[in-house]
Short mmCIF file of C-alpha atoms in Angstrom, two decimals:
data_model
loop_
_atom_site.label_atom_id
_atom_site.label_comp_id
_atom_site.label_asym_id
_atom_site.label_seq_id
_atom_site.Cartn_x
_atom_site.Cartn_y
_atom_site.Cartn_z
CA MET L 1 -16.15 14.07 -7.94
CA LEU L 2 -17.17 17.68 -8.48
CA MET L 3 -14.97 20.00 -6.43
CA THR L 4 -17.72 22.60 -5.95
CA GLY L 5 -17.97 23.86 -2.39
CA PRO L 6 -20.84 25.54 -0.55
CA GLN L 7 -21.74 29.15 -1.21
CA GLY L 8 -21.25 30.84 2.16
CA ASP L 9 -23.34 29.02 4.76
CA GLN L 10 -25.17 26.92 2.15
CA ARG L 11 -26.30 23.58 3.56
CA VAL L 12 -28.40 20.61 2.46
CA ALA L 13 -30.98 18.53 4.30
CA LEU L 14 -29.36 15.70 6.25
CA ASP L 15 -31.88 13.19 4.93
CA SER L 16 -30.80 13.99 1.36
CA ILE L 17 -27.17 12.97 1.99
CA ASP L 18 -25.90 9.65 0.65
CA LEU L 19 -22.18 8.99 1.03
CA PHE L 20 -22.35 5.39 -0.19
CA ASP L 21 -23.83 5.50 -3.72
CA PRO L 22 -20.81 5.51 -6.09
CA HIS L 23 -22.78 7.08 -8.94
CA ARG L 24 -23.44 10.27 -6.96
CA TYR L 25 -19.70 10.94 -7.07
CA ARG L 26 -19.86 11.37 -10.85
CA THR L 27 -22.32 14.27 -10.84
CA HIS L 28 -23.06 15.44 -7.30
CA PRO L 29 -21.09 18.07 -5.32
CA GLN L 30 -20.26 15.84 -2.34
CA HIS L 31 -18.28 18.65 -0.72
CA LEU L 32 -21.57 20.41 -0.02
CA ASP L 33 -22.76 17.32 1.85
CA TRP L 34 -19.55 17.09 3.87
CA ALA L 35 -19.70 20.78 4.75
CA THR L 36 -23.23 20.21 6.04
CA LEU L 37 -22.12 17.24 8.14
CA ARG L 38 -19.14 19.09 9.63
CA ALA L 39 -21.46 21.91 10.67
CA GLN L 40 -24.52 19.96 11.81
CA ALA L 41 -23.68 16.28 12.36
CA PRO L 42 -19.90 15.69 12.40
CA VAL L 43 -20.47 12.09 13.52
CA TRP L 44 -23.40 10.85 11.44
CA ARG L 45 -25.05 7.47 10.94
CA GLN L 46 -26.28 6.47 7.48
CA GLU L 47 -28.86 3.71 7.33
CA ARG L 48 -28.98 1.42 4.30
CA PRO L 49 -32.01 -0.84 3.78
CA GLY L 50 -30.98 -4.48 3.97
CA GLN L 51 -27.32 -3.62 4.57
CA PRO L 52 -25.26 -2.54 7.57
CA ALA L 53 -25.47 1.08 8.63
CA PHE L 54 -22.21 2.99 8.96
CA TRP L 55 -20.95 6.03 10.82
CA SER L 56 -19.23 8.96 9.10
CA VAL L 57 -16.62 11.16 10.77
CA THR L 58 -16.03 14.39 8.87
CA ARG L 59 -14.09 16.93 10.98
CA TYR L 60 -10.31 17.12 10.65
CA ASP L 61 -9.34 16.60 14.30
CA ALA L 62 -11.68 13.63 14.75
CA VAL L 63 -10.60 12.03 11.46
CA LYS L 64 -6.94 12.43 12.38
CA ALA L 65 -7.40 10.97 15.86
CA MET L 66 -9.45 8.05 14.56
CA ILE L 67 -6.95 7.03 11.87
CA LYS L 68 -4.07 7.11 14.35
CA ASP L 69 -5.95 4.97 16.88
CA VAL L 70 -5.25 1.46 15.60
CA ASP L 71 -6.22 -0.15 18.91
CA ARG L 72 -9.86 0.93 18.93
CA PHE L 73 -10.38 1.22 15.16
CA SER L 74 -9.36 -1.95 13.33
CA SER L 75 -8.47 -2.21 9.63
CA GLU L 76 -8.80 -5.99 9.43
CA HIS L 77 -12.48 -5.96 8.40
CA GLY L 78 -11.55 -3.87 5.36
CA ASN L 79 -10.85 -0.21 4.62
CA VAL L 80 -13.43 0.58 1.90
CA LEU L 81 -17.19 0.94 2.24
CA ASP L 82 -17.91 -1.51 -0.55
CA VAL L 83 -16.89 -4.41 1.72
CA ALA L 84 -18.67 -3.13 4.84
CA ASP L 85 -21.23 -5.93 4.70
CA GLY L 86 -19.15 -9.11 4.56
CA GLY L 87 -15.67 -7.76 5.16
CA ASP L 88 -12.59 -7.97 2.92
CA SER L 89 -11.35 -11.49 2.14
CA ALA L 90 -7.78 -10.14 2.38
CA GLY L 91 -8.35 -8.82 5.90
CA GLY L 92 -5.39 -9.50 8.17
CA GLN L 93 -3.20 -10.53 5.21
CA THR L 94 -2.18 -7.24 3.56
CA MET L 95 -0.50 -4.23 5.10
CA PRO L 96 -3.45 -1.80 4.81
CA LEU L 97 -5.77 -4.43 6.30
CA MET L 98 -3.56 -5.42 9.23
CA ASP L 99 -3.41 -4.37 12.84
CA PRO L 100 -0.29 -4.65 15.04
CA PRO L 101 1.96 -6.58 15.30
CA GLY L 102 1.65 -8.03 11.78
CA HIS L 103 1.34 -4.59 10.24
CA GLY L 104 4.74 -3.58 11.61
CA TRP L 105 6.44 -6.78 10.41
CA LEU L 106 5.40 -5.92 6.86
CA ARG L 107 5.69 -2.15 6.96
CA GLY L 108 9.30 -1.77 8.14
CA PRO L 109 11.04 -3.66 5.32
CA SER L 110 8.55 -2.40 2.72
CA ILE L 111 8.92 1.28 3.57
CA ARG L 112 12.71 1.07 3.28
CA THR L 113 12.27 -0.16 -0.29
CA MET L 114 10.01 2.83 -1.06
CA SER L 115 12.02 5.48 0.81
CA THR L 116 12.68 9.02 -0.39
CA LEU L 117 16.35 8.15 -0.94
CA VAL L 118 15.49 5.18 -3.17
CA VAL L 119 13.17 7.36 -5.25
CA ARG L 120 15.68 10.22 -5.53
CA ARG L 121 18.29 7.87 -6.96
CA ARG L 122 15.89 7.25 -9.83
CA GLU L 123 14.85 10.87 -10.35
CA GLU L 124 16.59 11.42 -13.68
CA ASP L 125 15.15 8.21 -15.11
CA ILE L 126 11.72 9.25 -13.82
CA ARG L 127 12.10 12.69 -15.42
CA ALA L 128 13.03 11.19 -18.79
CA ARG L 129 10.03 8.88 -18.67
CA ILE L 130 7.68 11.71 -17.72
CA ARG L 131 8.92 13.75 -20.68
CA ARG L 132 8.08 10.87 -23.00
CA MET L 133 4.68 10.45 -21.34
CA LEU L 134 3.93 14.16 -21.86
CA ALA L 135 4.97 14.12 -25.54
CA PRO L 136 1.36 14.36 -26.86
CA CYS L 137 0.98 17.68 -25.04
CA TYR L 138 3.52 19.25 -27.39
CA ASP L 139 1.57 18.54 -30.58
CA GLY L 140 -0.73 21.56 -30.33
CA GLY L 141 -3.99 19.66 -30.23
CA VAL L 142 -6.49 18.56 -27.61
CA VAL L 143 -5.30 15.80 -25.29
CA ASP L 144 -7.06 13.78 -22.62
CA ILE L 145 -5.00 14.53 -19.52
CA ALA L 146 -6.91 11.96 -17.47
CA ASP L 147 -5.83 9.21 -19.86
CA ILE L 148 -2.22 10.38 -20.02
CA MET L 149 -1.84 10.62 -16.24
CA LEU L 150 -3.01 7.05 -15.70
CA HIS L 151 0.50 5.98 -16.70
CA LEU L 152 2.28 8.26 -14.21
CA PRO L 153 2.62 5.91 -11.19
CA MET L 154 4.41 3.09 -12.99
CA LEU L 155 7.06 5.55 -14.17
CA ALA L 156 8.00 6.11 -10.53
CA VAL L 157 7.35 2.79 -8.80
CA GLY L 158 7.07 0.14 -11.51
CA GLU L 159 10.71 -0.91 -11.13
CA ILE L 160 10.69 -0.47 -7.36
CA LEU L 161 7.68 -2.75 -7.00
CA GLY L 162 9.15 -5.28 -9.43
CA ILE L 163 6.44 -5.08 -12.10
CA PRO L 164 7.71 -5.99 -15.59
CA GLU L 165 7.79 -2.94 -17.84
CA SER L 166 5.87 -4.89 -20.48
CA ALA L 167 2.86 -4.88 -18.10
CA TRP L 168 2.93 -1.15 -17.31
CA PRO L 169 0.54 -0.10 -20.12
CA ASP L 170 -2.11 -2.56 -18.88
CA ILE L 171 -1.87 -1.76 -15.17
CA PRO L 172 -4.21 1.31 -15.25
CA ALA L 173 -7.17 -0.58 -16.72
CA TRP L 174 -6.64 -3.60 -14.47
CA THR L 175 -6.40 -1.56 -11.28
CA MET L 176 -9.21 0.86 -12.02
CA SER L 177 -11.56 -1.99 -12.88
CA GLY L 178 -10.80 -3.30 -9.42
CA VAL L 179 -11.74 -0.13 -7.53
CA ALA L 180 -14.47 1.31 -9.77
CA PRO L 181 -16.26 -1.71 -11.29
CA GLU L 182 -19.49 0.25 -11.71
CA ASP L 183 -17.94 3.10 -13.68
CA PRO L 184 -19.00 3.08 -17.37
CA VAL L 185 -15.38 3.35 -18.51
CA TYR L 186 -14.21 0.27 -16.64
CA THR L 187 -17.18 -2.05 -16.29
CA ALA L 188 -17.13 -5.42 -18.04
CA GLY L 189 -20.86 -5.91 -17.56
CA THR L 190 -21.72 -6.80 -13.98
CA THR L 191 -19.72 -5.69 -10.96
CA GLU L 192 -18.86 -9.31 -10.18
CA ARG L 193 -17.59 -10.00 -13.69
CA THR L 194 -15.54 -6.79 -13.77
CA LEU L 195 -13.86 -7.58 -10.45
CA ARG L 196 -13.20 -11.20 -11.41
CA LYS L 197 -11.55 -10.15 -14.68
CA ALA L 198 -9.42 -7.44 -13.03
CA HIS L 199 -8.28 -9.77 -10.25
CA TYR L 200 -7.44 -12.57 -12.67
CA GLN L 201 -5.26 -10.31 -14.83
CA LEU L 202 -3.33 -8.83 -11.91
CA PHE L 203 -3.00 -12.10 -10.03
CA ALA L 204 -1.73 -13.94 -13.12
CA MET L 205 0.94 -11.31 -13.73
CA PHE L 206 2.07 -11.22 -10.09
CA SER L 207 2.09 -15.03 -9.77
CA GLU L 208 4.67 -15.26 -12.54
CA VAL L 209 6.85 -12.56 -10.98
CA ILE L 210 6.64 -14.08 -7.49
CA ALA L 211 7.73 -17.48 -8.81
CA ASP L 212 10.67 -15.83 -10.57
CA ARG L 213 11.73 -13.88 -7.46
CA ARG L 214 11.74 -17.03 -5.35
CA ARG L 215 14.37 -18.38 -7.77
CA ASN L 216 16.12 -15.12 -8.63
CA PRO L 217 15.73 -12.35 -6.01
CA ARG L 218 16.28 -8.79 -7.22
CA ASP L 219 16.40 -5.32 -5.73
CA ASP L 220 12.64 -4.74 -5.65
CA LEU L 221 9.68 -4.92 -3.30
CA ILE L 222 8.43 -8.30 -4.49
CA SER L 223 11.83 -9.80 -3.61
CA VAL L 224 11.63 -8.15 -0.19
CA LEU L 225 8.21 -9.69 0.44
CA VAL L 226 9.37 -13.12 -0.76
CA GLY L 227 12.29 -13.06 1.70
CA LEU L 228 10.48 -11.35 4.58
CA ASP L 229 10.61 -12.63 8.17
CA PHE L 230 6.96 -12.38 9.17
CA GLY L 231 6.98 -13.05 12.89
CA GLY L 232 9.32 -16.02 12.56
CA ARG L 233 8.05 -17.41 9.26
CA GLY L 234 8.06 -16.51 5.61
CA LEU L 235 5.07 -15.25 3.65
CA GLU L 236 3.18 -17.78 1.57
CA ASP L 237 2.71 -17.08 -2.14
CA ARG L 238 -0.91 -16.03 -1.56
CA GLU L 239 0.17 -13.50 1.08
CA VAL L 240 2.88 -12.08 -1.17
CA LEU L 241 0.40 -11.89 -4.05
CA LEU L 242 -2.24 -10.08 -1.99
CA ASN L 243 0.31 -7.53 -0.78
CA CYS L 244 1.59 -6.95 -4.32
CA TYR L 245 -2.01 -6.43 -5.42
CA SER L 246 -2.64 -4.01 -2.57
CA MET L 247 0.46 -1.94 -3.31
CA VAL L 248 -0.11 -1.59 -7.03
CA MET L 249 -3.73 -0.67 -6.38
CA GLY L 250 -2.64 1.96 -3.88
CA ALA L 251 -0.19 3.50 -6.33
CA ASN L 252 -2.20 3.39 -9.52
CA THR L 253 -5.59 4.47 -8.22
CA THR L 254 -4.41 7.63 -6.45
CA THR L 255 -1.42 9.46 -7.96
CA PRO L 256 -2.93 9.82 -11.47
CA TYR L 257 -5.94 11.61 -10.04
CA VAL L 258 -3.89 14.06 -8.02
CA ALA L 259 -2.18 14.96 -11.30
CA SER L 260 -5.45 15.18 -13.24
CA HIS L 261 -7.23 17.25 -10.61
CA LEU L 262 -4.19 19.54 -10.43
CA LEU L 263 -4.34 20.16 -14.19
CA LEU L 264 -8.11 20.67 -14.05
CA ALA L 265 -7.65 23.23 -11.26
CA MET L 266 -4.95 25.00 -13.28
CA ALA L 267 -7.08 25.02 -16.44
CA GLU L 268 -9.91 26.63 -14.48
CA ARG L 269 -7.57 29.00 -12.60
CA PRO L 270 -4.96 30.38 -15.03
CA ASP L 271 -3.76 32.88 -12.41
CA ALA L 272 -2.81 30.02 -10.09
CA TRP L 273 -0.89 28.28 -12.87
CA ARG L 274 0.84 31.55 -13.70
CA MET L 275 2.17 31.68 -10.12
CA VAL L 276 3.77 28.25 -10.51
CA ARG L 277 4.99 28.89 -14.03
CA ASP L 278 6.69 32.14 -13.02
CA ASP L 279 8.17 30.74 -9.80
CA PRO L 280 9.32 27.11 -10.18
CA SER L 281 10.26 27.01 -6.49
CA LEU L 282 6.51 26.73 -5.81
CA ALA L 283 6.38 23.23 -7.33
CA PRO L 284 6.63 21.39 -3.97
CA SER L 285 3.94 23.50 -2.27
CA CYS L 286 1.78 23.23 -5.39
CA VAL L 287 2.03 19.44 -5.15
CA GLU L 288 1.01 19.53 -1.48
CA GLU L 289 -1.98 21.70 -2.35
CA ALA L 290 -2.90 19.30 -5.16
CA LEU L 291 -2.80 16.43 -2.66
CA ARG L 292 -5.10 18.32 -0.30
CA TRP L 293 -7.33 19.50 -3.12
CA ALA L 294 -7.78 16.14 -4.79
CA THR L 295 -7.57 13.86 -1.74
CA PRO L 296 -7.63 10.86 -4.08
CA THR L 297 -8.77 8.47 -1.33
CA ASN L 298 -12.12 9.83 -0.17
CA HIS L 299 -12.44 7.66 2.90
CA LEU L 300 -10.88 5.00 5.09
CA MET L 301 -13.19 2.51 6.77
CA ARG L 302 -12.59 1.00 10.20
CA LYS L 303 -14.41 -1.33 12.61
CA THR L 304 -14.57 -0.52 16.31
CA THR L 305 -12.99 -3.03 18.69
CA GLN L 306 -14.75 -1.54 21.73
CA GLU L 307 -17.26 1.16 22.56
CA VAL L 308 -15.86 4.58 21.59
CA GLU L 309 -16.88 8.21 21.79
CA ILE L 310 -16.20 10.65 18.96
CA ASP L 311 -17.17 14.32 19.29
CA GLY L 312 -19.64 13.41 22.03
CA VAL L 313 -21.30 10.58 20.08
CA ARG L 314 -21.10 7.05 21.49
CA ILE L 315 -20.50 4.24 19.02
CA GLY L 316 -20.74 0.59 20.03
CA GLU L 317 -18.24 -2.22 19.58
CA GLY L 318 -18.24 -3.86 16.15
CA GLU L 319 -19.63 -0.81 14.32
CA ILE L 320 -18.47 0.37 10.88
CA VAL L 321 -16.97 3.87 10.97
CA CYS L 322 -15.71 5.87 7.99
CA ALA L 323 -13.10 8.60 8.28
CA TRP L 324 -13.72 10.99 5.38
CA LEU L 325 -10.30 12.34 4.42
CA ALA L 326 -11.83 14.45 1.64
CA SER L 327 -13.98 16.25 4.19
CA ALA L 328 -11.15 16.67 6.70
CA ASN L 329 -9.03 18.34 4.02
CA ARG L 330 -11.73 21.00 3.53
CA ASP L 331 -12.27 21.67 7.25
CA GLU L 332 -12.70 25.43 7.68
CA ASP L 333 -11.24 25.26 11.19
CA VAL L 334 -7.91 24.02 9.80
CA PHE L 335 -7.59 25.42 6.27
CA THR L 336 -8.20 29.07 5.42
CA ASP L 337 -10.43 29.35 2.34
CA PRO L 338 -10.43 25.56 1.86
CA TYR L 339 -12.33 25.75 -1.45
CA GLU L 340 -9.60 27.84 -3.05
CA PHE L 341 -6.60 26.24 -4.74
CA ARG L 342 -3.51 28.06 -3.43
CA PRO L 343 -0.20 26.84 -4.91
CA ASP L 344 1.69 28.60 -2.11
CA ARG L 345 -0.48 27.36 0.79
CA LYS L 346 1.54 27.00 4.00
CA PRO L 347 1.12 25.34 6.36
CA ASN L 348 -0.75 22.53 4.67
CA PRO L 349 -1.29 19.67 7.15
CA HIS L 350 -3.47 17.63 4.77
CA LEU L 351 -4.32 13.99 5.37
CA ALA L 352 -4.19 12.85 1.75
CA PHE L 353 -1.59 10.19 2.64
CA SER L 354 -3.40 9.30 5.88
CA ILE L 355 -1.41 9.59 9.13
CA GLY L 356 0.03 7.41 11.86
CA PRO L 357 0.87 3.70 11.45
CA HIS L 358 -1.06 3.49 8.17
CA TYR L 359 0.62 6.51 6.56
CA CYS L 360 1.02 5.74 2.85
CA ILE L 361 4.36 4.04 2.17
CA GLY L 362 4.18 5.28 -1.42
CA GLY L 363 4.06 8.92 -0.31
CA PRO L 364 7.71 9.71 -1.15
CA ALA L 365 7.35 8.25 -4.64
CA ALA L 366 4.08 10.08 -5.27
CA ARG L 367 5.54 13.40 -4.15
CA ALA L 368 8.64 12.90 -6.28
CA VAL L 369 6.82 12.02 -9.49
CA LEU L 370 4.25 14.79 -9.05
CA ASN L 371 6.98 17.34 -8.34
CA VAL L 372 8.88 16.37 -11.49
CA MET L 373 5.67 16.54 -13.51
CA VAL L 374 4.89 20.07 -12.27
CA GLU L 375 8.46 21.21 -13.01
CA GLU L 376 8.31 19.84 -16.55
CA LEU L 377 4.93 21.39 -17.29
CA ALA L 378 5.86 24.75 -15.77
CA ALA L 379 8.99 24.91 -17.92
CA ASP L 380 7.11 24.61 -21.20
CA PHE L 381 3.42 25.45 -20.94
CA GLU L 382 1.76 28.85 -20.82
CA GLU L 383 -1.67 27.52 -19.91
CA PHE L 384 -4.09 24.62 -20.21
CA GLU L 385 -7.27 25.55 -22.03
CA PRO L 386 -10.43 23.55 -21.18
CA ALA L 387 -11.53 21.72 -24.33
CA GLY L 388 -14.59 19.65 -23.53
CA GLU L 389 -16.70 17.87 -20.95
CA VAL L 390 -14.96 16.56 -17.86
CA GLN L 391 -16.10 13.16 -16.60
CA HIS L 392 -15.74 11.99 -13.02
CA LEU L 393 -15.25 8.46 -11.70
CA ALA L 394 -18.18 6.56 -10.21
CA SER L 395 -16.60 5.61 -6.88
CA ASN L 396 -17.18 6.49 -3.24
CA PHE L 397 -13.57 5.51 -2.51
CA ILE L 398 -11.41 7.07 -5.24
CA ASN L 399 -11.79 10.69 -6.36
CA GLY L 400 -10.91 10.24 -10.00
CA LEU L 401 -11.40 11.68 -13.46
CA THR L 402 -12.07 9.48 -16.48
CA ARG L 403 -11.97 12.28 -19.06
CA LEU L 404 -10.21 15.65 -18.98
CA PRO L 405 -9.79 17.19 -22.45
CA VAL L 406 -7.51 20.24 -22.53
CA ARG L 407 -5.47 22.10 -25.13
CA PRO L 408 -1.98 22.75 -23.72
CA ARG L 409 -0.53 26.09 -24.89
CA LEU L 410 3.25 26.16 -25.20
CA ARG L 411 5.31 29.01 -23.80
CA ARG L 412 7.43 31.01 -26.19
CA GLY L 413 10.82 29.33 -26.36
CA ALA L 414 9.49 26.03 -25.03
CA ARG L 415 11.27 22.81 -25.87
CA VAL L 416 9.70 21.11 -28.88
CA GLY L 417 10.10 17.89 -30.81
CA ALA L 418 12.87 15.57 -29.73
CA ALA L 419 14.14 17.97 -27.07
CA ALA L 420 10.93 17.58 -25.11
CA ARG L 421 10.63 13.86 -25.61
CA HIS L 422 14.04 12.63 -24.47
#
């Protein structure tokens, strides 16, 4: 998605706004639409011929309140617009698509497996893997950062989740085909065929691992799910499989795009990169700003369980409502100069990881791997020179890049050769 914001009080006609069409997110500045909605219609209903209408909530405070309210806004129908019509077949069976109490039974044990402490214990291994991943950047030529960063999440959570390392190279294509089946890079023909192929590949891999963990439990999330007490019973294989699928999708369709959008922002704003390069202590705040800036998950969908009122607008029971995180993270009432990338921005109360009961359990791992990546790049690279056309993902859900060619310029005295790769 283009990150272009409005010029001053620039607005668009409300009847020109379409937040559903995934192809608009490849070429259209959606932030201009969201700015218009925040100013003129912060709770807005989009009609779709032959399909259910949906409500959009775009202001920070309303988005935050809605996401935290799991009693009146249910996740069990699904959390992405693409399933608004018939609902998600995994509804009520995976953590993101569960309401209390089932959500809590899954979340507690899972979040302990993905805790900050668990990730920190692996930091040196993660750093070594990131250095190997970044090796092409040291060759002096043009590299596709978007392609490189697709492999970032598995370096941090592959072992924690329990995914065999032999499958790590294939995970990006499998997961992205699942969330962006209409994108030219990932489509296998029709949307249905693309989804079927992606699901088959992931499900086949996880089925083998689940069977193994039932026989030989290990110190990983799949083993935790296999042995979980879910309200007095264990999880069936299908339930374990669906939760594994959900977690790998959550990891691999978000973190890479925070990294890619960060590098795109730095390529376009060399002064901002210079700040980070000259002051490595800014790495954590730079990561937080990258999370706000990219907001890799554009929206979270909910279904009302009763009549509600949001910003003075009444919405009936059983209605589809979308909380637009990407809009909330550009709210002018919360963020000063929201269309500027500030590596030292503080405070930065972004909602990139959601908030409340559905706060992203992979947040600690994402922060850790992104922080290490920024530290490694700041140590060795003077700048990142734009080197070709940038291509954006066709998805209303994930704010991704499918192509980001840059020429990394090494700093004088930077590590080269084997020193940078090991």
